[in-house]
Amino acid sequence: MIKYSVIFILLWTCAALAQDDNGPRLGKHLSKETIQQRNFTVFPNGQGLPLGQGTVPAGRTVYTTRCLHCHGTEGSGDSAEELAGALHRLTDDPPDKTIGTYWPYATTLFDFIRRSMPMDSPGSLTTQNVYDVTAYLLFLNKIIDHDQTIDKKTLANIKMPNRNGFIDLYSTKK
């Protein structure tokens, strides 16, 4: 019995020592610069949006170089979900969750793109790029016109088609 216990302890110790030291570095301290770079929150009312503006033509260029390889031509979907061109409603089976049919706020779309896209290099888009590609995606979903410029103020005022499609659990009911 002692022999098996010693063997088990030795194997367990060897396995622990063999672990790769180059793991995900969870708990690693971040520099102040990194924290400042990532410390932003954009609220549905537009609070937290950075200064800047975007246009549909410039957004088409950003989309073509940074988004098309995953999301397909004009947001039709490829290796990633479709972003525009919904053929079904949310109530259909299966539901079609595009920007125009699902997202409740344009500001949330901006925030998501800024933090998470492109998938292979999240956070690498400039604020200008994010405003531009947001404008292009809103245009593809027939939410803004081709010649419309979006900025901090106009983005917060865009009423998305599914704005009232979610249940507000946080508002005070009187």
PDB file of C-alpha atoms in Angstrom:
ATOM      1  CA  MET A   1       0.000   0.000   0.000  1.00  0.00           C
ATOM      2  CA  ILE A   2       2.800   2.414   0.868  1.00  0.00           C
ATOM      3  CA  LYS A   3       4.512   1.527  -2.417  1.00  0.00           C
ATOM      4  CA  TYR A   4       1.415   2.572  -4.416  1.00  0.00           C
ATOM      5  CA  SER A   5       1.027   5.750  -2.370  1.00  0.00           C
ATOM      6  CA  VAL A   6       4.631   6.746  -3.077  1.00  0.00           C
ATOM      7  CA  ILE A   7       4.207   6.019  -6.797  1.00  0.00           C
ATOM      8  CA  PHE A   8       0.993   8.060  -6.886  1.00  0.00           C
ATOM      9  CA  ILE A   9       2.628  11.009  -5.109  1.00  0.00           C
ATOM     10  CA  LEU A  10       5.642  10.897  -7.445  1.00  0.00           C
ATOM     11  CA  LEU A  11       3.434  10.799 -10.545  1.00  0.00           C
ATOM     12  CA  TRP A  12       1.274  13.613  -9.222  1.00  0.00           C
ATOM     13  CA  THR A  13       4.344  15.731  -8.441  1.00  0.00           C
ATOM     14  CA  CYS A  14       5.839  15.098 -11.894  1.00  0.00           C
ATOM     15  CA  ALA A  15       2.567  16.051 -13.560  1.00  0.00           C
ATOM     16  CA  ALA A  16       2.414  19.276 -11.568  1.00  0.00           C
ATOM     17  CA  LEU A  17       6.016  20.156 -12.437  1.00  0.00           C
ATOM     18  CA  ALA A  18       5.455  19.406 -16.119  1.00  0.00           C
ATOM     19  CA  GLN A  19       2.730  22.043 -16.425  1.00  0.00           C
ATOM     20  CA  ASP A  20       3.448  24.774 -18.958  1.00  0.00           C
ATOM     21  CA  ASP A  21       4.450  28.009 -17.256  1.00  0.00           C
ATOM     22  CA  ASN A  22       3.227  29.993 -20.259  1.00  0.00           C
ATOM     23  CA  GLY A  23      -0.448  29.609 -19.365  1.00  0.00           C
ATOM     24  CA  PRO A  24      -3.104  32.293 -19.692  1.00  0.00           C
ATOM     25  CA  ARG A  25      -1.498  34.409 -16.945  1.00  0.00           C
ATOM     26  CA  LEU A  26      -4.760  34.835 -15.090  1.00  0.00           C
ATOM     27  CA  GLY A  27      -4.325  37.347 -12.328  1.00  0.00           C
ATOM     28  CA  LYS A  28      -1.428  39.085 -14.065  1.00  0.00           C
ATOM     29  CA  HIS A  29      -1.188  42.761 -13.141  1.00  0.00           C
ATOM     30  CA  LEU A  30      -2.035  45.137 -15.969  1.00  0.00           C
ATOM     31  CA  SER A  31      -0.153  48.340 -16.621  1.00  0.00           C
ATOM     32  CA  LYS A  32      -1.943  51.672 -16.173  1.00  0.00           C
ATOM     33  CA  GLU A  33      -1.706  52.221 -19.923  1.00  0.00           C
ATOM     34  CA  THR A  34      -3.458  48.916 -20.658  1.00  0.00           C
ATOM     35  CA  ILE A  35      -6.201  49.685 -18.152  1.00  0.00           C
ATOM     36  CA  GLN A  36      -6.776  53.157 -19.625  1.00  0.00           C
ATOM     37  CA  GLN A  37      -6.873  51.684 -23.120  1.00  0.00           C
ATOM     38  CA  ARG A  38      -9.579  49.158 -22.182  1.00  0.00           C
ATOM     39  CA  ASN A  39     -11.491  51.114 -19.546  1.00  0.00           C
ATOM     40  CA  PHE A  40     -14.515  52.303 -21.456  1.00  0.00           C
ATOM     41  CA  THR A  41     -18.199  51.603 -21.246  1.00  0.00           C
ATOM     42  CA  VAL A  42     -20.804  52.804 -23.706  1.00  0.00           C
ATOM     43  CA  PHE A  43     -24.356  52.995 -22.418  1.00  0.00           C
ATOM     44  CA  PRO A  44     -27.552  52.798 -24.511  1.00  0.00           C
ATOM     45  CA  ASN A  45     -28.101  56.564 -24.101  1.00  0.00           C
ATOM     46  CA  GLY A  46     -24.688  57.262 -25.661  1.00  0.00           C
ATOM     47  CA  GLN A  47     -22.856  58.057 -22.444  1.00  0.00           C
ATOM     48  CA  GLY A  48     -19.266  56.932 -22.878  1.00  0.00           C
ATOM     49  CA  LEU A  49     -19.173  57.244 -26.662  1.00  0.00           C
ATOM     50  CA  PRO A  50     -15.896  58.771 -27.828  1.00  0.00           C
ATOM     51  CA  LEU A  51     -15.667  61.797 -30.093  1.00  0.00           C
ATOM     52  CA  GLY A  52     -15.614  60.917 -33.754  1.00  0.00           C
ATOM     53  CA  GLN A  53     -17.842  60.338 -36.728  1.00  0.00           C
ATOM     54  CA  GLY A  54     -18.376  57.761 -39.415  1.00  0.00           C
ATOM     55  CA  THR A  55     -19.705  57.503 -42.941  1.00  0.00           C
ATOM     56  CA  VAL A  56     -21.115  54.662 -44.988  1.00  0.00           C
ATOM     57  CA  PRO A  57     -18.532  54.844 -47.833  1.00  0.00           C
ATOM     58  CA  ALA A  58     -15.611  54.807 -45.386  1.00  0.00           C
ATOM     59  CA  GLY A  59     -17.332  52.006 -43.469  1.00  0.00           C
ATOM     60  CA  ARG A  60     -17.597  49.916 -46.629  1.00  0.00           C
ATOM     61  CA  THR A  61     -13.799  50.187 -46.998  1.00  0.00           C
ATOM     62  CA  VAL A  62     -13.176  49.157 -43.383  1.00  0.00           C
ATOM     63  CA  TYR A  63     -15.682  46.310 -43.721  1.00  0.00           C
ATOM     64  CA  THR A  64     -14.030  45.032 -46.906  1.00  0.00           C
ATOM     65  CA  THR A  65     -10.568  44.931 -45.347  1.00  0.00           C
ATOM     66  CA  ARG A  66     -11.395  43.849 -41.791  1.00  0.00           C
ATOM     67  CA  CYS A  67     -14.818  42.139 -41.690  1.00  0.00           C
ATOM     68  CA  LEU A  68     -15.666  40.588 -45.054  1.00  0.00           C
ATOM     69  CA  HIS A  69     -13.496  37.494 -44.599  1.00  0.00           C
ATOM     70  CA  CYS A  70     -15.725  36.320 -41.730  1.00  0.00           C
ATOM     71  CA  HIS A  71     -19.090  38.041 -42.261  1.00  0.00           C
ATOM     72  CA  GLY A  72     -19.341  37.740 -46.052  1.00  0.00           C
ATOM     73  CA  THR A  73     -20.391  40.147 -48.769  1.00  0.00           C
ATOM     74  CA  GLU A  74     -22.615  42.921 -47.422  1.00  0.00           C
ATOM     75  CA  GLY A  75     -22.950  41.154 -44.081  1.00  0.00           C
ATOM     76  CA  SER A  76     -24.596  38.068 -45.576  1.00  0.00           C
ATOM     77  CA  GLY A  77     -22.658  35.696 -43.319  1.00  0.00           C
ATOM     78  CA  ASP A  78     -19.828  33.270 -43.926  1.00  0.00           C
ATOM     79  CA  SER A  79     -17.756  31.660 -41.197  1.00  0.00           C
ATOM     80  CA  ALA A  80     -19.404  34.136 -38.805  1.00  0.00           C
ATOM     81  CA  GLU A  81     -23.057  35.075 -38.436  1.00  0.00           C
ATOM     82  CA  GLU A  82     -24.899  37.237 -40.915  1.00  0.00           C
ATOM     83  CA  LEU A  83     -25.143  40.882 -39.979  1.00  0.00           C
ATOM     84  CA  ALA A  84     -27.715  42.075 -42.516  1.00  0.00           C
ATOM     85  CA  GLY A  85     -30.221  40.806 -45.041  1.00  0.00           C
ATOM     86  CA  ALA A  86     -32.556  38.951 -42.704  1.00  0.00           C
ATOM     87  CA  LEU A  87     -35.030  36.733 -44.512  1.00  0.00           C
ATOM     88  CA  HIS A  88     -36.884  35.739 -41.343  1.00  0.00           C
ATOM     89  CA  ARG A  89     -38.203  37.541 -38.293  1.00  0.00           C
ATOM     90  CA  LEU A  90     -37.220  36.826 -34.702  1.00  0.00           C
ATOM     91  CA  THR A  91     -40.503  34.979 -34.211  1.00  0.00           C
ATOM     92  CA  ASP A  92     -39.829  32.584 -37.101  1.00  0.00           C
ATOM     93  CA  ASP A  93     -38.231  29.176 -36.655  1.00  0.00           C
ATOM     94  CA  PRO A  94     -35.304  29.582 -36.863  1.00  0.00           C
ATOM     95  CA  PRO A  95     -35.118  33.258 -35.915  1.00  0.00           C
ATOM     96  CA  ASP A  96     -32.914  35.542 -38.001  1.00  0.00           C
ATOM     97  CA  LYS A  97     -30.770  37.560 -35.585  1.00  0.00           C
ATOM     98  CA  THR A  98     -29.210  40.307 -37.657  1.00  0.00           C
ATOM     99  CA  ILE A  99     -28.370  43.820 -36.523  1.00  0.00           C
ATOM    100  CA  GLY A 100     -31.656  45.118 -37.895  1.00  0.00           C
ATOM    101  CA  THR A 101     -33.862  42.426 -36.413  1.00  0.00           C
ATOM    102  CA  TYR A 102     -32.207  41.866 -33.043  1.00  0.00           C
ATOM    103  CA  TRP A 103     -30.002  44.649 -31.665  1.00  0.00           C
ATOM    104  CA  PRO A 104     -31.941  47.108 -29.471  1.00  0.00           C
ATOM    105  CA  TYR A 105     -29.435  50.015 -29.488  1.00  0.00           C
ATOM    106  CA  ALA A 106     -26.991  51.345 -32.076  1.00  0.00           C
ATOM    107  CA  THR A 107     -24.673  52.380 -29.236  1.00  0.00           C
ATOM    108  CA  THR A 108     -24.447  48.762 -28.070  1.00  0.00           C
ATOM    109  CA  LEU A 109     -23.464  47.748 -31.593  1.00  0.00           C
ATOM    110  CA  PHE A 110     -20.689  50.368 -31.561  1.00  0.00           C
ATOM    111  CA  ASP A 111     -19.483  49.149 -28.153  1.00  0.00           C
ATOM    112  CA  PHE A 112     -19.476  45.498 -29.233  1.00  0.00           C
ATOM    113  CA  ILE A 113     -17.507  46.211 -32.408  1.00  0.00           C
ATOM    114  CA  ARG A 114     -15.039  48.388 -30.506  1.00  0.00           C
ATOM    115  CA  ARG A 115     -14.350  45.736 -27.866  1.00  0.00           C
ATOM    116  CA  SER A 116     -14.639  42.487 -29.784  1.00  0.00           C
ATOM    117  CA  MET A 117     -13.943  42.903 -33.472  1.00  0.00           C
ATOM    118  CA  PRO A 118     -12.349  41.736 -35.573  1.00  0.00           C
ATOM    119  CA  MET A 119     -12.352  38.286 -34.011  1.00  0.00           C
ATOM    120  CA  ASP A 120      -8.703  37.666 -34.887  1.00  0.00           C
ATOM    121  CA  SER A 121      -7.577  41.000 -33.405  1.00  0.00           C
ATOM    122  CA  PRO A 122     -10.174  42.385 -30.977  1.00  0.00           C
ATOM    123  CA  GLY A 123      -9.836  46.032 -30.057  1.00  0.00           C
ATOM    124  CA  SER A 124      -7.517  46.787 -32.973  1.00  0.00           C
ATOM    125  CA  LEU A 125      -9.914  49.079 -34.835  1.00  0.00           C
ATOM    126  CA  THR A 126      -9.482  52.811 -34.349  1.00  0.00           C
ATOM    127  CA  THR A 127     -12.397  54.876 -33.089  1.00  0.00           C
ATOM    128  CA  GLN A 128     -12.724  56.226 -36.638  1.00  0.00           C
ATOM    129  CA  ASN A 129     -12.858  52.662 -38.030  1.00  0.00           C
ATOM    130  CA  VAL A 130     -15.547  51.696 -35.514  1.00  0.00           C
ATOM    131  CA  TYR A 131     -17.735  54.705 -36.331  1.00  0.00           C
ATOM    132  CA  ASP A 132     -17.305  54.028 -40.058  1.00  0.00           C
ATOM    133  CA  VAL A 133     -18.101  50.306 -39.959  1.00  0.00           C
ATOM    134  CA  THR A 134     -21.029  50.954 -37.605  1.00  0.00           C
ATOM    135  CA  ALA A 135     -22.447  53.421 -40.149  1.00  0.00           C
ATOM    136  CA  TYR A 136     -22.002  50.875 -42.938  1.00  0.00           C
ATOM    137  CA  LEU A 137     -23.714  48.099 -40.975  1.00  0.00           C
ATOM    138  CA  LEU A 138     -26.618  50.369 -40.038  1.00  0.00           C
ATOM    139  CA  PHE A 139     -26.951  51.268 -43.728  1.00  0.00           C
ATOM    140  CA  LEU A 140     -26.952  47.594 -44.773  1.00  0.00           C
ATOM    141  CA  ASN A 141     -29.828  47.047 -42.347  1.00  0.00           C
ATOM    142  CA  LYS A 142     -31.774  50.017 -43.806  1.00  0.00           C
ATOM    143  CA  ILE A 143     -31.568  51.952 -40.545  1.00  0.00           C
ATOM    144  CA  ILE A 144     -29.674  54.980 -41.894  1.00  0.00           C
ATOM    145  CA  ASP A 145     -29.310  56.471 -45.377  1.00  0.00           C
ATOM    146  CA  HIS A 146     -26.180  56.112 -47.523  1.00  0.00           C
ATOM    147  CA  ASP A 147     -25.257  59.785 -47.131  1.00  0.00           C
ATOM    148  CA  GLN A 148     -25.839  59.996 -43.371  1.00  0.00           C
ATOM    149  CA  THR A 149     -22.902  60.667 -41.041  1.00  0.00           C
ATOM    150  CA  ILE A 150     -23.055  59.219 -37.544  1.00  0.00           C
ATOM    151  CA  ASP A 151     -21.390  60.658 -34.480  1.00  0.00           C
ATOM    152  CA  LYS A 152     -21.757  60.580 -30.716  1.00  0.00           C
ATOM    153  CA  LYS A 153     -25.083  62.440 -30.781  1.00  0.00           C
ATOM    154  CA  THR A 154     -26.732  60.879 -33.829  1.00  0.00           C
ATOM    155  CA  LEU A 155     -25.748  57.323 -32.886  1.00  0.00           C
ATOM    156  CA  ALA A 156     -27.453  57.654 -29.498  1.00  0.00           C
ATOM    157  CA  ASN A 157     -30.617  58.972 -31.181  1.00  0.00           C
ATOM    158  CA  ILE A 158     -31.002  56.126 -33.683  1.00  0.00           C
ATOM    159  CA  LYS A 159     -34.125  54.092 -32.923  1.00  0.00           C
ATOM    160  CA  MET A 160     -33.370  50.480 -33.763  1.00  0.00           C
ATOM    161  CA  PRO A 161     -36.264  48.351 -35.105  1.00  0.00           C
ATOM    162  CA  ASN A 162     -36.113  45.989 -32.106  1.00  0.00           C
ATOM    163  CA  ARG A 163     -35.727  48.696 -29.448  1.00  0.00           C
ATOM    164  CA  ASN A 164     -38.822  47.478 -27.616  1.00  0.00           C
ATOM    165  CA  GLY A 165     -38.226  43.779 -28.218  1.00  0.00           C
ATOM    166  CA  PHE A 166     -36.611  43.158 -24.846  1.00  0.00           C
ATOM    167  CA  ILE A 167     -38.051  43.074 -21.341  1.00  0.00           C
ATOM    168  CA  ASP A 168     -36.818  45.906 -19.121  1.00  0.00           C
ATOM    169  CA  LEU A 169     -36.195  44.298 -15.758  1.00  0.00           C
ATOM    170  CA  TYR A 170     -34.588  47.363 -14.228  1.00  0.00           C
ATOM    171  CA  SER A 171     -36.983  50.240 -14.722  1.00  0.00           C
ATOM    172  CA  THR A 172     -39.045  51.271 -11.755  1.00  0.00           C
ATOM    173  CA  LYS A 173     -42.711  50.565 -12.313  1.00  0.00           C
ATOM    174  CA  LYS A 174     -45.152  52.886 -10.607  1.00  0.00           C
TER     175      LYS A 174
END
